[in-house]
Amino acid sequence: MYIWQLADESRIYLILYVDDMLIAGSNQAEIGKLKRSLHDKFAMKELGQARHILGMRIERNRTTKTLWLSQSDYIQKVLKRFNMDNVKPTLTPLRTTNRISHKDSPSIKLERKLNGKIPYASTISGIMYAMVATRLHLAYVVGVVSRYM
């Protein structure tokens, strides 16, 4: 992320991840100059107003001056990838009163063998991306289940 402080105290934000770029700011003339300068040096496509970036849907309401980020599509992909797309949704994925311990691990040899085929690390990292970007309420459950990977 790069931030340019302009003479009129406004800022331009340039957010870059691999080949995805988002430019935001209130001074449209300066944003135009920046785009032209970047276009002179790099092959770029102007895709218009941002609707999606890095798995996040962007919704903007100019009249109420609000910006809404949603990862619902990304979360559905993660759930589908781990065959959990038909689970019942809940507001609290793990109550603080629930206690998880090594005693909860499978004790039967067949259960251990089946659990060994479940990609826990991939599951946790998929959830962790959503947690960091838009779903902060998942921090507790990610922390708890990460202890048992």
mmCIF file of N, CA and C in Angstrom:
data_model
loop_
_atom_site.group_PDB
_atom_site.id
_atom_site.type_symbol
_atom_site.label_atom_id
_atom_site.label_comp_id
_atom_site.label_asym_id
_atom_site.label_seq_id
_atom_site.Cartn_x
_atom_site.Cartn_y
_atom_site.Cartn_z
ATOM 1 N N MET A 1 0.851 -1.167 0.000
ATOM 2 C CA MET A 1 0.000 0.000 0.000
ATOM 3 C C MET A 1 0.899 1.233 0.000
ATOM 4 N N TYR A 2 0.600 2.130 -0.897
ATOM 5 C CA TYR A 2 1.317 3.394 -0.997
ATOM 6 C C TYR A 2 0.316 4.528 -0.760
ATOM 7 N N ILE A 3 0.765 5.528 -0.014
ATOM 8 C CA ILE A 3 -0.099 6.675 0.281
ATOM 9 C C ILE A 3 0.643 7.939 -0.139
ATOM 10 N N TRP A 4 -0.002 8.753 -0.991
ATOM 11 C CA TRP A 4 0.550 10.040 -1.405
ATOM 12 C C TRP A 4 -0.216 11.138 -0.695
ATOM 13 N N GLN A 5 0.505 11.952 0.033
ATOM 14 C CA GLN A 5 -0.080 13.125 0.673
ATOM 15 C C GLN A 5 0.026 14.261 -0.336
ATOM 16 N N LEU A 6 -1.101 14.818 -0.741
ATOM 17 C CA LEU A 6 -1.116 15.883 -1.735
ATOM 18 C C LEU A 6 -1.035 17.253 -1.066
ATOM 19 N N ALA A 7 -0.747 18.266 -1.850
ATOM 20 C CA ALA A 7 -0.587 19.632 -1.330
ATOM 21 C C ALA A 7 -1.855 20.130 -0.640
ATOM 22 N N ASP A 8 -3.028 19.684 -1.117
ATOM 23 C CA ASP A 8 -4.289 20.149 -0.508
ATOM 24 C C ASP A 8 -4.697 19.300 0.698
ATOM 25 N N GLU A 9 -3.739 18.527 1.244
ATOM 26 C CA GLU A 9 -3.946 17.664 2.416
ATOM 27 C C GLU A 9 -4.767 16.403 2.125
ATOM 28 N N SER A 10 -5.237 16.231 0.893
ATOM 29 C CA SER A 10 -5.930 14.987 0.556
ATOM 30 C C SER A 10 -4.882 13.916 0.268
ATOM 31 N N ARG A 11 -5.327 12.681 0.151
ATOM 32 C CA ARG A 11 -4.419 11.567 -0.091
ATOM 33 C C ARG A 11 -4.901 10.723 -1.255
ATOM 34 N N ILE A 12 -3.949 10.051 -1.886
ATOM 35 C CA ILE A 12 -4.256 9.025 -2.874
ATOM 36 C C ILE A 12 -3.684 7.724 -2.323
ATOM 37 N N TYR A 13 -4.504 6.694 -2.354
ATOM 38 C CA TYR A 13 -4.094 5.371 -1.883
ATOM 39 C C TYR A 13 -3.951 4.450 -3.081
ATOM 40 N N LEU A 14 -2.801 3.797 -3.181
ATOM 41 C CA LEU A 14 -2.579 2.813 -4.220
ATOM 42 C C LEU A 14 -2.331 1.483 -3.507
ATOM 43 N N ILE A 15 -3.204 0.540 -3.758
ATOM 44 C CA ILE A 15 -3.108 -0.770 -3.129
ATOM 45 C C ILE A 15 -2.789 -1.773 -4.224
ATOM 46 N N LEU A 16 -1.692 -2.499 -4.055
ATOM 47 C CA LEU A 16 -1.212 -3.403 -5.086
ATOM 48 C C LEU A 16 -0.952 -4.774 -4.480
ATOM 49 N N TYR A 17 -1.491 -5.803 -5.126
ATOM 50 C CA TYR A 17 -1.209 -7.181 -4.733
ATOM 51 C C TYR A 17 -1.043 -7.995 -6.009
ATOM 52 N N VAL A 18 0.158 -8.454 -6.266
ATOM 53 C CA VAL A 18 0.542 -9.198 -7.460
ATOM 54 C C VAL A 18 0.131 -8.405 -8.702
ATOM 55 N N ASP A 19 -0.996 -8.749 -9.353
ATOM 56 C CA ASP A 19 -1.408 -8.002 -10.545
ATOM 57 C C ASP A 19 -2.752 -7.301 -10.351
ATOM 58 N N ASP A 20 -3.196 -7.197 -9.108
ATOM 59 C CA ASP A 20 -4.431 -6.461 -8.798
ATOM 60 C C ASP A 20 -4.054 -5.118 -8.188
ATOM 61 N N MET A 21 -4.665 -4.050 -8.692
ATOM 62 C CA MET A 21 -4.374 -2.721 -8.190
ATOM 63 C C MET A 21 -5.671 -1.966 -7.944
ATOM 64 N N LEU A 22 -5.680 -1.236 -6.863
ATOM 65 C CA LEU A 22 -6.822 -0.396 -6.515
ATOM 66 C C LEU A 22 -6.279 0.985 -6.192
ATOM 67 N N ILE A 23 -6.841 2.005 -6.813
ATOM 68 C CA ILE A 23 -6.439 3.386 -6.551
ATOM 69 C C ILE A 23 -7.662 4.122 -6.022
ATOM 70 N N ALA A 24 -7.487 4.806 -4.882
ATOM 71 C CA ALA A 24 -8.607 5.518 -4.266
ATOM 72 C C ALA A 24 -8.133 6.875 -3.777
ATOM 73 N N GLY A 25 -9.051 7.808 -3.760
ATOM 74 C CA GLY A 25 -8.762 9.145 -3.259
ATOM 75 C C GLY A 25 -9.872 10.088 -3.664
ATOM 76 N N SER A 26 -9.839 11.303 -3.123
ATOM 77 C CA SER A 26 -10.904 12.260 -3.423
ATOM 78 C C SER A 26 -10.527 13.223 -4.548
ATOM 79 N N ASN A 27 -9.259 13.349 -4.876
ATOM 80 C CA ASN A 27 -8.809 14.276 -5.904
ATOM 81 C C ASN A 27 -8.705 13.542 -7.248
ATOM 82 N N GLN A 28 -9.765 13.597 -8.030
ATOM 83 C CA GLN A 28 -9.836 12.843 -9.292
ATOM 84 C C GLN A 28 -8.774 13.285 -10.302
ATOM 85 N N ALA A 29 -8.431 14.552 -10.307
ATOM 86 C CA ALA A 29 -7.408 15.041 -11.245
ATOM 87 C C ALA A 29 -6.060 14.398 -10.936
ATOM 88 N N GLU A 30 -5.696 14.335 -9.673
ATOM 89 C CA GLU A 30 -4.425 13.725 -9.273
ATOM 90 C C GLU A 30 -4.438 12.222 -9.518
ATOM 91 N N ILE A 31 -5.582 11.578 -9.301
ATOM 92 C CA ILE A 31 -5.703 10.144 -9.597
ATOM 93 C C ILE A 31 -5.492 9.920 -11.087
ATOM 94 N N GLY A 32 -6.054 10.776 -11.915
ATOM 95 C CA GLY A 32 -5.865 10.686 -13.358
ATOM 96 C C GLY A 32 -4.401 10.812 -13.743
ATOM 97 N N LYS A 33 -3.675 11.756 -13.127
ATOM 98 C CA LYS A 33 -2.244 11.915 -13.400
ATOM 99 C C LYS A 33 -1.481 10.647 -13.021
ATOM 100 N N LEU A 34 -1.809 10.095 -11.867
ATOM 101 C CA LEU A 34 -1.136 8.878 -11.414
ATOM 102 C C LEU A 34 -1.395 7.724 -12.376
ATOM 103 N N LYS A 35 -2.634 7.575 -12.814
ATOM 104 C CA LYS A 35 -2.967 6.502 -13.757
ATOM 105 C C LYS A 35 -2.203 6.664 -15.071
ATOM 106 N N ARG A 36 -2.149 7.883 -15.582
ATOM 107 C CA ARG A 36 -1.424 8.119 -16.833
ATOM 108 C C ARG A 36 0.062 7.808 -16.665
ATOM 109 N N SER A 37 0.622 8.199 -15.540
ATOM 110 C CA SER A 37 2.038 7.939 -15.270
ATOM 111 C C SER A 37 2.308 6.430 -15.191
ATOM 112 N N LEU A 38 1.448 5.706 -14.525
ATOM 113 C CA LEU A 38 1.608 4.254 -14.421
ATOM 114 C C LEU A 38 1.400 3.584 -15.782
ATOM 115 N N HIS A 39 0.422 4.087 -16.529
ATOM 116 C CA HIS A 39 0.122 3.509 -17.845
ATOM 117 C C HIS A 39 1.291 3.691 -18.810
ATOM 118 N N ASP A 40 2.046 4.798 -18.671
ATOM 119 C CA ASP A 40 3.214 5.040 -19.525
ATOM 120 C C ASP A 40 4.325 4.024 -19.266
ATOM 121 N N LYS A 41 4.367 3.482 -18.045
ATOM 122 C CA LYS A 41 5.460 2.576 -17.679
ATOM 123 C C LYS A 41 5.059 1.110 -17.663
ATOM 124 N N PHE A 42 3.771 0.826 -17.505
ATOM 125 C CA PHE A 42 3.308 -0.553 -17.368
ATOM 126 C C PHE A 42 2.098 -0.806 -18.260
ATOM 127 N N ALA A 43 1.944 -2.057 -18.684
ATOM 128 C CA ALA A 43 0.743 -2.439 -19.428
ATOM 129 C C ALA A 43 -0.388 -2.582 -18.422
ATOM 130 N N MET A 44 -1.398 -1.749 -18.559
ATOM 131 C CA MET A 44 -2.502 -1.745 -17.597
ATOM 132 C C MET A 44 -3.830 -1.671 -18.331
ATOM 133 N N LYS A 45 -4.870 -2.195 -17.677
ATOM 134 C CA LYS A 45 -6.236 -2.072 -18.190
ATOM 135 C C LYS A 45 -7.042 -1.275 -17.181
ATOM 136 N N GLU A 46 -7.827 -0.357 -17.659
ATOM 137 C CA GLU A 46 -8.751 0.396 -16.799
ATOM 138 C C GLU A 46 -10.048 -0.403 -16.725
ATOM 139 N N LEU A 47 -10.381 -0.872 -15.555
ATOM 140 C CA LEU A 47 -11.577 -1.699 -15.387
ATOM 141 C C LEU A 47 -12.747 -0.935 -14.768
ATOM 142 N N GLY A 48 -12.578 0.357 -14.588
ATOM 143 C CA GLY A 48 -13.663 1.153 -14.022
ATOM 144 C C GLY A 48 -13.724 1.044 -12.508
ATOM 145 N N GLN A 49 -14.887 1.376 -11.985
ATOM 146 C CA GLN A 49 -15.080 1.354 -10.536
ATOM 147 C C GLN A 49 -14.906 -0.065 -10.008
ATOM 148 N N ALA A 50 -14.167 -0.193 -8.914
ATOM 149 C CA ALA A 50 -13.878 -1.511 -8.342
ATOM 150 C C ALA A 50 -15.153 -2.161 -7.805
ATOM 151 N N ARG A 51 -15.347 -3.403 -8.178
ATOM 152 C CA ARG A 51 -16.474 -4.207 -7.675
ATOM 153 C C ARG A 51 -15.975 -5.401 -6.866
ATOM 154 N N HIS A 52 -14.802 -5.936 -7.263
ATOM 155 C CA HIS A 52 -14.183 -7.075 -6.589
ATOM 156 C C HIS A 52 -12.678 -6.862 -6.526
ATOM 157 N N ILE A 53 -12.071 -7.286 -5.427
ATOM 158 C CA ILE A 53 -10.611 -7.347 -5.338
ATOM 159 C C ILE A 53 -10.246 -8.375 -4.275
ATOM 160 N N LEU A 54 -9.332 -9.259 -4.640
ATOM 161 C CA LEU A 54 -8.800 -10.270 -3.731
ATOM 162 C C LEU A 54 -9.884 -11.068 -3.016
ATOM 163 N N GLY A 55 -10.903 -11.448 -3.746
ATOM 164 C CA GLY A 55 -11.967 -12.261 -3.167
ATOM 165 C C GLY A 55 -12.986 -11.473 -2.366
ATOM 166 N N MET A 56 -12.866 -10.151 -2.368
ATOM 167 C CA MET A 56 -13.812 -9.316 -1.627
ATOM 168 C C MET A 56 -14.711 -8.559 -2.595
ATOM 169 N N ARG A 57 -15.991 -8.520 -2.292
ATOM 170 C CA ARG A 57 -16.933 -7.719 -3.067
ATOM 171 C C ARG A 57 -16.963 -6.331 -2.433
ATOM 172 N N ILE A 58 -16.917 -5.310 -3.268
ATOM 173 C CA ILE A 58 -16.912 -3.927 -2.793
ATOM 174 C C ILE A 58 -18.230 -3.276 -3.181
ATOM 175 N N GLU A 59 -18.925 -2.745 -2.198
ATOM 176 C CA GLU A 59 -20.154 -2.000 -2.459
ATOM 177 C C GLU A 59 -19.974 -0.599 -1.891
ATOM 178 N N ARG A 60 -20.326 0.382 -2.703
ATOM 179 C CA ARG A 60 -20.118 1.774 -2.309
ATOM 180 C C ARG A 60 -21.409 2.546 -2.472
ATOM 181 N N ASN A 61 -21.732 3.360 -1.483
ATOM 182 C CA ASN A 61 -22.897 4.230 -1.545
ATOM 183 C C ASN A 61 -22.397 5.661 -1.383
ATOM 184 N N ARG A 62 -22.360 6.393 -2.476
ATOM 185 C CA ARG A 62 -21.820 7.754 -2.431
ATOM 186 C C ARG A 62 -22.707 8.712 -1.635
ATOM 187 N N THR A 63 -24.017 8.496 -1.642
ATOM 188 C CA THR A 63 -24.896 9.426 -0.926
ATOM 189 C C THR A 63 -24.712 9.311 0.583
ATOM 190 N N THR A 64 -24.539 8.102 1.083
ATOM 191 C CA THR A 64 -24.340 7.935 2.537
ATOM 192 C C THR A 64 -22.854 7.863 2.904
ATOM 193 N N LYS A 65 -21.992 7.960 1.866
ATOM 194 C CA LYS A 65 -20.541 7.921 2.052
ATOM 195 C C LYS A 65 -20.108 6.674 2.827
ATOM 196 N N THR A 66 -20.613 5.519 2.370
ATOM 197 C CA THR A 66 -20.249 4.265 3.011
ATOM 198 C C THR A 66 -19.584 3.326 2.011
ATOM 199 N N LEU A 67 -18.731 2.485 2.533
ATOM 200 C CA LEU A 67 -18.041 1.480 1.752
ATOM 201 C C LEU A 67 -18.234 0.159 2.483
ATOM 202 N N TRP A 68 -18.649 -0.862 1.774
ATOM 203 C CA TRP A 68 -18.960 -2.159 2.358
ATOM 204 C C TRP A 68 -18.120 -3.224 1.676
ATOM 205 N N LEU A 69 -17.369 -3.993 2.467
ATOM 206 C CA LEU A 69 -16.589 -5.105 1.943
ATOM 207 C C LEU A 69 -17.250 -6.398 2.368
ATOM 208 N N SER A 70 -17.383 -7.328 1.460
ATOM 209 C CA SER A 70 -18.009 -8.609 1.766
ATOM 210 C C SER A 70 -17.179 -9.734 1.171
ATOM 211 N N GLN A 71 -17.012 -10.792 1.938
ATOM 212 C CA GLN A 71 -16.318 -11.973 1.448
ATOM 213 C C GLN A 71 -17.258 -13.172 1.383
ATOM 214 N N SER A 72 -18.544 -12.930 1.253
ATOM 215 C CA SER A 72 -19.500 -14.034 1.256
ATOM 216 C C SER A 72 -19.227 -15.023 0.121
ATOM 217 N N ASP A 73 -18.870 -14.536 -1.073
ATOM 218 C CA ASP A 73 -18.560 -15.442 -2.186
ATOM 219 C C ASP A 73 -17.322 -16.277 -1.872
ATOM 220 N N TYR A 74 -16.299 -15.634 -1.302
ATOM 221 C CA TYR A 74 -15.073 -16.343 -0.934
ATOM 222 C C TYR A 74 -15.373 -17.415 0.124
ATOM 223 N N ILE A 75 -16.157 -17.057 1.115
ATOM 224 C CA ILE A 75 -16.479 -18.006 2.182
ATOM 225 C C ILE A 75 -17.263 -19.187 1.626
ATOM 226 N N GLN A 76 -18.172 -18.932 0.692
ATOM 227 C CA GLN A 76 -18.905 -20.037 0.059
ATOM 228 C C GLN A 76 -17.958 -20.973 -0.684
ATOM 229 N N LYS A 77 -16.937 -20.417 -1.352
ATOM 230 C CA LYS A 77 -15.945 -21.255 -2.053
ATOM 231 C C LYS A 77 -15.165 -22.120 -1.067
ATOM 232 N N VAL A 78 -14.767 -21.519 0.063
ATOM 233 C CA VAL A 78 -14.030 -22.276 1.081
ATOM 234 C C VAL A 78 -14.902 -23.394 1.631
ATOM 235 N N LEU A 79 -16.152 -23.080 1.947
ATOM 236 C CA LEU A 79 -17.062 -24.099 2.476
ATOM 237 C C LEU A 79 -17.259 -25.226 1.470
ATOM 238 N N LYS A 80 -17.435 -24.875 0.217
ATOM 239 C CA LYS A 80 -17.632 -25.896 -0.816
ATOM 240 C C LYS A 80 -16.387 -26.764 -0.982
ATOM 241 N N ARG A 81 -15.221 -26.131 -0.936
ATOM 242 C CA ARG A 81 -13.956 -26.859 -1.096
ATOM 243 C C ARG A 81 -13.773 -27.937 -0.032
ATOM 244 N N PHE A 82 -14.295 -27.691 1.161
ATOM 245 C CA PHE A 82 -14.151 -28.647 2.256
ATOM 246 C C PHE A 82 -15.461 -29.375 2.563
ATOM 247 N N ASN A 83 -16.341 -29.415 1.563
ATOM 248 C CA ASN A 83 -17.620 -30.131 1.671
ATOM 249 C C ASN A 83 -18.442 -29.703 2.883
ATOM 250 N N MET A 84 -18.466 -28.408 3.130
ATOM 251 C CA MET A 84 -19.232 -27.876 4.249
ATOM 252 C C MET A 84 -20.243 -26.833 3.780
ATOM 253 N N ASP A 85 -20.551 -26.841 2.488
ATOM 254 C CA ASP A 85 -21.430 -25.818 1.939
ATOM 255 C C ASP A 85 -22.888 -26.007 2.344
ATOM 256 N N ASN A 86 -23.243 -27.126 2.961
ATOM 257 C CA ASN A 86 -24.619 -27.344 3.413
ATOM 258 C C ASN A 86 -24.757 -27.286 4.924
ATOM 259 N N VAL A 87 -23.740 -26.786 5.627
ATOM 260 C CA VAL A 87 -23.820 -26.709 7.085
ATOM 261 C C VAL A 87 -24.749 -25.571 7.498
ATOM 262 N N LYS A 88 -25.274 -25.691 8.703
ATOM 263 C CA LYS A 88 -26.171 -24.675 9.237
ATOM 264 C C LYS A 88 -25.340 -23.472 9.703
ATOM 265 N N PRO A 89 -25.634 -22.273 9.195
ATOM 266 C CA PRO A 89 -24.864 -21.093 9.623
ATOM 267 C C PRO A 89 -25.180 -20.720 11.071
ATOM 268 N N THR A 90 -24.218 -20.096 11.713
ATOM 269 C CA THR A 90 -24.387 -19.639 13.088
ATOM 270 C C THR A 90 -23.655 -18.318 13.268
ATOM 271 N N LEU A 91 -24.136 -17.489 14.169
ATOM 272 C CA LEU A 91 -23.480 -16.206 14.417
ATOM 273 C C LEU A 91 -22.198 -16.388 15.219
ATOM 274 N N THR A 92 -22.187 -17.355 16.137
ATOM 275 C CA THR A 92 -21.028 -17.609 16.967
ATOM 276 C C THR A 92 -20.502 -18.997 16.656
ATOM 277 N N PRO A 93 -19.391 -19.095 15.899
ATOM 278 C CA PRO A 93 -18.914 -20.409 15.489
ATOM 279 C C PRO A 93 -18.425 -21.280 16.642
ATOM 280 N N LEU A 94 -17.992 -20.687 17.750
ATOM 281 C CA LEU A 94 -17.532 -21.458 18.897
ATOM 282 C C LEU A 94 -17.725 -20.602 20.139
ATOM 283 N N ARG A 95 -18.554 -21.085 21.052
ATOM 284 C CA ARG A 95 -18.756 -20.332 22.294
ATOM 285 C C ARG A 95 -17.509 -20.418 23.159
ATOM 286 N N THR A 96 -17.245 -19.371 23.935
ATOM 287 C CA THR A 96 -16.077 -19.378 24.820
ATOM 288 C C THR A 96 -16.233 -20.418 25.922
ATOM 289 N N THR A 97 -17.460 -20.888 26.162
ATOM 290 C CA THR A 97 -17.680 -21.911 27.191
ATOM 291 C C THR A 97 -17.320 -23.309 26.686
ATOM 292 N N ASN A 98 -17.229 -23.475 25.364
ATOM 293 C CA ASN A 98 -16.824 -24.776 24.809
ATOM 294 C C ASN A 98 -15.330 -24.973 25.060
ATOM 295 N N ARG A 99 -14.973 -26.159 25.496
ATOM 296 C CA ARG A 99 -13.570 -26.478 25.728
ATOM 297 C C ARG A 99 -13.159 -27.604 24.781
ATOM 298 N N ILE A 100 -12.084 -27.377 24.069
ATOM 299 C CA ILE A 100 -11.556 -28.393 23.166
ATOM 300 C C ILE A 100 -10.225 -28.847 23.751
ATOM 301 N N SER A 101 -9.991 -30.148 23.741
ATOM 302 C CA SER A 101 -8.723 -30.672 24.255
ATOM 303 C C SER A 101 -8.304 -31.867 23.410
ATOM 304 N N HIS A 102 -7.134 -32.393 23.718
ATOM 305 C CA HIS A 102 -6.641 -33.576 23.009
ATOM 306 C C HIS A 102 -7.521 -34.786 23.281
ATOM 307 N N LYS A 103 -8.310 -34.753 24.351
ATOM 308 C CA LYS A 103 -9.233 -35.853 24.654
ATOM 309 C C LYS A 103 -10.301 -35.980 23.565
ATOM 310 N N ASP A 104 -10.556 -34.886 22.849
ATOM 311 C CA ASP A 104 -11.556 -34.892 21.775
ATOM 312 C C ASP A 104 -11.026 -35.532 20.493
ATOM 313 N N SER A 105 -9.728 -35.819 20.459
ATOM 314 C CA SER A 105 -9.140 -36.449 19.276
ATOM 315 C C SER A 105 -9.677 -37.866 19.134
ATOM 316 N N PRO A 106 -9.747 -38.357 17.915
ATOM 317 C CA PRO A 106 -10.259 -39.717 17.706
ATOM 318 C C PRO A 106 -9.379 -40.750 18.400
ATOM 319 N N SER A 107 -10.025 -41.725 19.013
ATOM 320 C CA SER A 107 -9.276 -42.762 19.713
ATOM 321 C C SER A 107 -9.240 -44.069 18.925
ATOM 322 N N ILE A 108 -10.172 -44.239 18.007
ATOM 323 C CA ILE A 108 -10.221 -45.459 17.207
ATOM 324 C C ILE A 108 -9.299 -45.294 16.006
ATOM 325 N N LYS A 109 -8.574 -46.359 15.669
ATOM 326 C CA LYS A 109 -7.588 -46.314 14.593
ATOM 327 C C LYS A 109 -8.191 -45.851 13.266
ATOM 328 N N LEU A 110 -9.395 -46.323 12.931
ATOM 329 C CA LEU A 110 -10.049 -45.939 11.681
ATOM 330 C C LEU A 110 -10.368 -44.446 11.672
ATOM 331 N N GLU A 111 -10.870 -43.925 12.809
ATOM 332 C CA GLU A 111 -11.172 -42.479 12.891
ATOM 333 C C GLU A 111 -9.902 -41.656 12.706
ATOM 334 N N ARG A 112 -8.782 -42.101 13.304
ATOM 335 C CA ARG A 112 -7.520 -41.387 13.155
ATOM 336 C C ARG A 112 -7.072 -41.385 11.690
ATOM 337 N N LYS A 113 -7.256 -42.521 11.030
ATOM 338 C CA LYS A 113 -6.873 -42.628 9.622
ATOM 339 C C LYS A 113 -7.711 -41.682 8.761
ATOM 340 N N LEU A 114 -9.028 -41.623 9.007
ATOM 341 C CA LEU A 114 -9.913 -40.731 8.256
ATOM 342 C C LEU A 114 -9.581 -39.268 8.535
ATOM 343 N N ASN A 115 -9.316 -38.930 9.803
ATOM 344 C CA ASN A 115 -8.975 -37.554 10.158
ATOM 345 C C ASN A 115 -7.665 -37.118 9.519
ATOM 346 N N GLY A 116 -6.756 -38.064 9.291
ATOM 347 C CA GLY A 116 -5.486 -37.746 8.653
ATOM 348 C C GLY A 116 -5.655 -37.264 7.225
ATOM 349 N N LYS A 117 -6.793 -37.561 6.618
ATOM 350 C CA LYS A 117 -7.051 -37.145 5.230
ATOM 351 C C LYS A 117 -7.724 -35.771 5.148
ATOM 352 N N ILE A 118 -8.097 -35.214 6.288
ATOM 353 C CA ILE A 118 -8.753 -33.907 6.292
ATOM 354 C C ILE A 118 -7.671 -32.823 6.294
ATOM 355 N N PRO A 119 -7.701 -31.892 5.345
ATOM 356 C CA PRO A 119 -6.657 -30.856 5.251
ATOM 357 C C PRO A 119 -6.905 -29.707 6.239
ATOM 358 N N TYR A 120 -6.640 -29.971 7.526
ATOM 359 C CA TYR A 120 -6.917 -28.963 8.552
ATOM 360 C C TYR A 120 -6.152 -27.666 8.324
ATOM 361 N N ALA A 121 -4.870 -27.761 7.981
ATOM 362 C CA ALA A 121 -4.075 -26.542 7.792
ATOM 363 C C ALA A 121 -4.650 -25.684 6.662
ATOM 364 N N SER A 122 -5.067 -26.320 5.567
ATOM 365 C CA SER A 122 -5.670 -25.568 4.455
ATOM 366 C C SER A 122 -6.996 -24.951 4.870
ATOM 367 N N THR A 123 -7.757 -25.688 5.641
ATOM 368 C CA THR A 123 -9.045 -25.174 6.112
ATOM 369 C C THR A 123 -8.832 -23.943 6.987
ATOM 370 N N ILE A 124 -7.917 -24.054 7.939
ATOM 371 C CA ILE A 124 -7.646 -22.933 8.848
ATOM 372 C C ILE A 124 -7.112 -21.733 8.075
ATOM 373 N N SER A 125 -6.211 -21.953 7.118
ATOM 374 C CA SER A 125 -5.675 -20.806 6.376
ATOM 375 C C SER A 125 -6.750 -20.148 5.526
ATOM 376 N N GLY A 126 -7.684 -20.934 4.987
ATOM 377 C CA GLY A 126 -8.795 -20.350 4.225
ATOM 378 C C GLY A 126 -9.678 -19.476 5.095
ATOM 379 N N ILE A 127 -9.944 -19.953 6.297
ATOM 380 C CA ILE A 127 -10.758 -19.174 7.243
ATOM 381 C C ILE A 127 -9.970 -17.967 7.733
ATOM 382 N N MET A 128 -8.671 -18.144 7.921
ATOM 383 C CA MET A 128 -7.839 -17.053 8.447
ATOM 384 C C MET A 128 -7.816 -15.861 7.495
ATOM 385 N N TYR A 129 -7.808 -16.100 6.192
ATOM 386 C CA TYR A 129 -7.823 -14.991 5.236
ATOM 387 C C TYR A 129 -9.098 -14.164 5.404
ATOM 388 N N ALA A 130 -10.222 -14.843 5.555
ATOM 389 C CA ALA A 130 -11.483 -14.121 5.767
ATOM 390 C C ALA A 130 -11.442 -13.373 7.093
ATOM 391 N N MET A 131 -10.860 -13.991 8.111
ATOM 392 C CA MET A 131 -10.773 -13.367 9.430
ATOM 393 C C MET A 131 -9.966 -12.066 9.366
ATOM 394 N N VAL A 132 -8.832 -12.105 8.708
ATOM 395 C CA VAL A 132 -7.964 -10.929 8.646
ATOM 396 C C VAL A 132 -8.611 -9.799 7.853
ATOM 397 N N ALA A 133 -9.294 -10.133 6.765
ATOM 398 C CA ALA A 133 -9.838 -9.101 5.875
ATOM 399 C C ALA A 133 -11.162 -8.516 6.362
ATOM 400 N N THR A 134 -12.145 -9.359 6.680
ATOM 401 C CA THR A 134 -13.471 -8.805 6.980
ATOM 402 C C THR A 134 -14.201 -9.480 8.138
ATOM 403 N N ARG A 135 -13.747 -10.618 8.587
ATOM 404 C CA ARG A 135 -14.487 -11.388 9.599
ATOM 405 C C ARG A 135 -13.702 -11.510 10.893
ATOM 406 N N LEU A 136 -13.494 -10.392 11.571
ATOM 407 C CA LEU A 136 -12.693 -10.381 12.792
ATOM 408 C C LEU A 136 -13.276 -11.264 13.895
ATOM 409 N N HIS A 137 -14.587 -11.490 13.864
ATOM 410 C CA HIS A 137 -15.209 -12.311 14.899
ATOM 411 C C HIS A 137 -14.760 -13.766 14.846
ATOM 412 N N LEU A 138 -14.059 -14.159 13.787
ATOM 413 C CA LEU A 138 -13.555 -15.528 13.680
ATOM 414 C C LEU A 138 -12.210 -15.716 14.387
ATOM 415 N N ALA A 139 -11.619 -14.647 14.899
ATOM 416 C CA ALA A 139 -10.284 -14.726 15.497
ATOM 417 C C ALA A 139 -10.226 -15.730 16.648
ATOM 418 N N TYR A 140 -11.219 -15.740 17.504
ATOM 419 C CA TYR A 140 -11.193 -16.648 18.652
ATOM 420 C C TYR A 140 -11.207 -18.102 18.203
ATOM 421 N N VAL A 141 -12.146 -18.452 17.325
ATOM 422 C CA VAL A 141 -12.260 -19.846 16.904
ATOM 423 C C VAL A 141 -11.035 -20.288 16.103
ATOM 424 N N VAL A 142 -10.478 -19.414 15.276
ATOM 425 C CA VAL A 142 -9.271 -19.763 14.523
ATOM 426 C C VAL A 142 -8.118 -20.019 15.488
ATOM 427 N N GLY A 143 -7.996 -19.185 16.512
ATOM 428 C CA GLY A 143 -6.950 -19.382 17.506
ATOM 429 C C GLY A 143 -7.093 -20.706 18.249
ATOM 430 N N VAL A 144 -8.314 -21.042 18.623
ATOM 431 C CA VAL A 144 -8.563 -22.284 19.367
ATOM 432 C C VAL A 144 -8.256 -23.509 18.511
ATOM 433 N N VAL A 145 -8.823 -23.572 17.316
ATOM 434 C CA VAL A 145 -8.634 -24.778 16.504
ATOM 435 C C VAL A 145 -7.216 -24.878 15.935
ATOM 436 N N SER A 146 -6.516 -23.752 15.819
ATOM 437 C CA SER A 146 -5.130 -23.793 15.329
ATOM 438 C C SER A 146 -4.202 -24.538 16.288
ATOM 439 N N ARG A 147 -4.566 -24.568 17.554
ATOM 440 C CA ARG A 147 -3.735 -25.263 18.537
ATOM 441 C C ARG A 147 -3.680 -26.769 18.307
ATOM 442 N N TYR A 148 -4.632 -27.288 17.571
ATOM 443 C CA TYR A 148 -4.749 -28.745 17.426
ATOM 444 C C TYR A 148 -4.490 -29.231 16.014
ATOM 445 N N MET A 149 -3.803 -28.435 15.206
ATOM 446 C CA MET A 149 -3.507 -28.866 13.834
ATOM 447 C C MET A 149 -2.417 -29.926 13.852
#
